[in-house]
Amino acid sequence: MIGIEIPLSWIADIRKLTPTNVLATLLIAYGLCSVLILAVFLGLEQTDSGEIAMVENLQNLPVWTDSWFIFIGTSFFMMEGSITLIVPLQEAVFDKEDRDKFPRINQTVTSWIVVFYIFFSIICVAAFGDDLRTALTASLTGTLAMTIQLAYSIAVILTFPLQAFPAMQVTVTAVLGKTRDTTRRSVLATVLTLLLGLIAMVSIDYLGNVVSILGSLFGIPLALVFPPIMHNRLCKPTFTERYLNYAVMTIGFVAMGAASVATIATWDENAEG
C-alpha cells in the first residue's frame, strides 16, 4: 500500500487526482450499496426469540454508553476532510461561473451526505447489533463481503492523496517555502507518507480512538471554532451575530476538551485487538 501511496503523494496539482478519485468514488458507492443490501437481508432474519433482528437490536440499543464521547470526536472527524478541501477544490474549478456556484453546491452535497450517514448508520446498527465493529468491513462475512473489503481497500489507497493534499501543501510550504523544486517536494512527501504509514501500523488496534482524537482535536475546531473567528474578522457581523459566534466558539472549545480527555482516559478500554 505504501508503495502505491508514495508516487501518488508526489502529485502537486489536485486536478490530476481526478481519475483516481472518480474510480475510488465508484468503488465506495459499490461498497455502500452492497453493505446496505447485506444489512437489510441480515436484519430481516428472525432471532431465537422470534423477533425480527432489526427490531430487536434497535429495542436493545442503549441510550447512553461509556464510549459516547468517542462518538463526538468521530462525528466531527468528517469535518476534518471536508473543510480543508473546500478551498483547494474551489480553486481547482476552471470556469469562474462554476466556481461561484461551488458554495451552494457544496452545501447541498454535504447536507445530503449527513442525511445518508444517519440513514446508513441506523440500518447497520439495527442489522449487526453487538457484532458491529469500528471498521464496518470487519463485520462482514461471505463472498460478497470479500469483494466489498477489496473495493474499500482500493478506494482508501486511491483517496489518500486527495485527503492528504491540503496538509501536504501546507507542510511543503512551511518547510521548503514556495519552491518549484519538484524533487525536494517529492522527497518530503515520501517522508511524510512513510511516517503516516508507521503511525497507522502502531495504532491499528485503536482505530476508533485515533479517529475520535483527530476529530476532537482538529475536526471540532475546524467546524466550531475557526469559522466563527473568520466570520467576525472578515464579514463585519452585527452585535447579535458576533456574540452568537462567541457562543459557538465556546461550545467548540468545551466539546474539544471534553471529547479529547474522555478518549484518552478510555484509550485501552476501546481497543480492538
PDB file of C-alpha atoms in Angstrom, residues 39 123 168 199 271:
ATOM      1  CA  ALA A  39     -27.601  -5.346   6.231  1.00  0.00           C
ATOM      2  CA  ILE A 123     -29.556   0.423   9.205  1.00  0.00           C
ATOM      3  CA  MET A 168       0.854  18.092   2.346  1.00  0.00           C
ATOM      4  CA  ILE A 199       1.649   5.633  12.768  1.00  0.00           C
ATOM      5  CA  ALA A 271      -9.076  -1.158  21.729  1.00  0.00           C
TER       6      ALA A 271
END
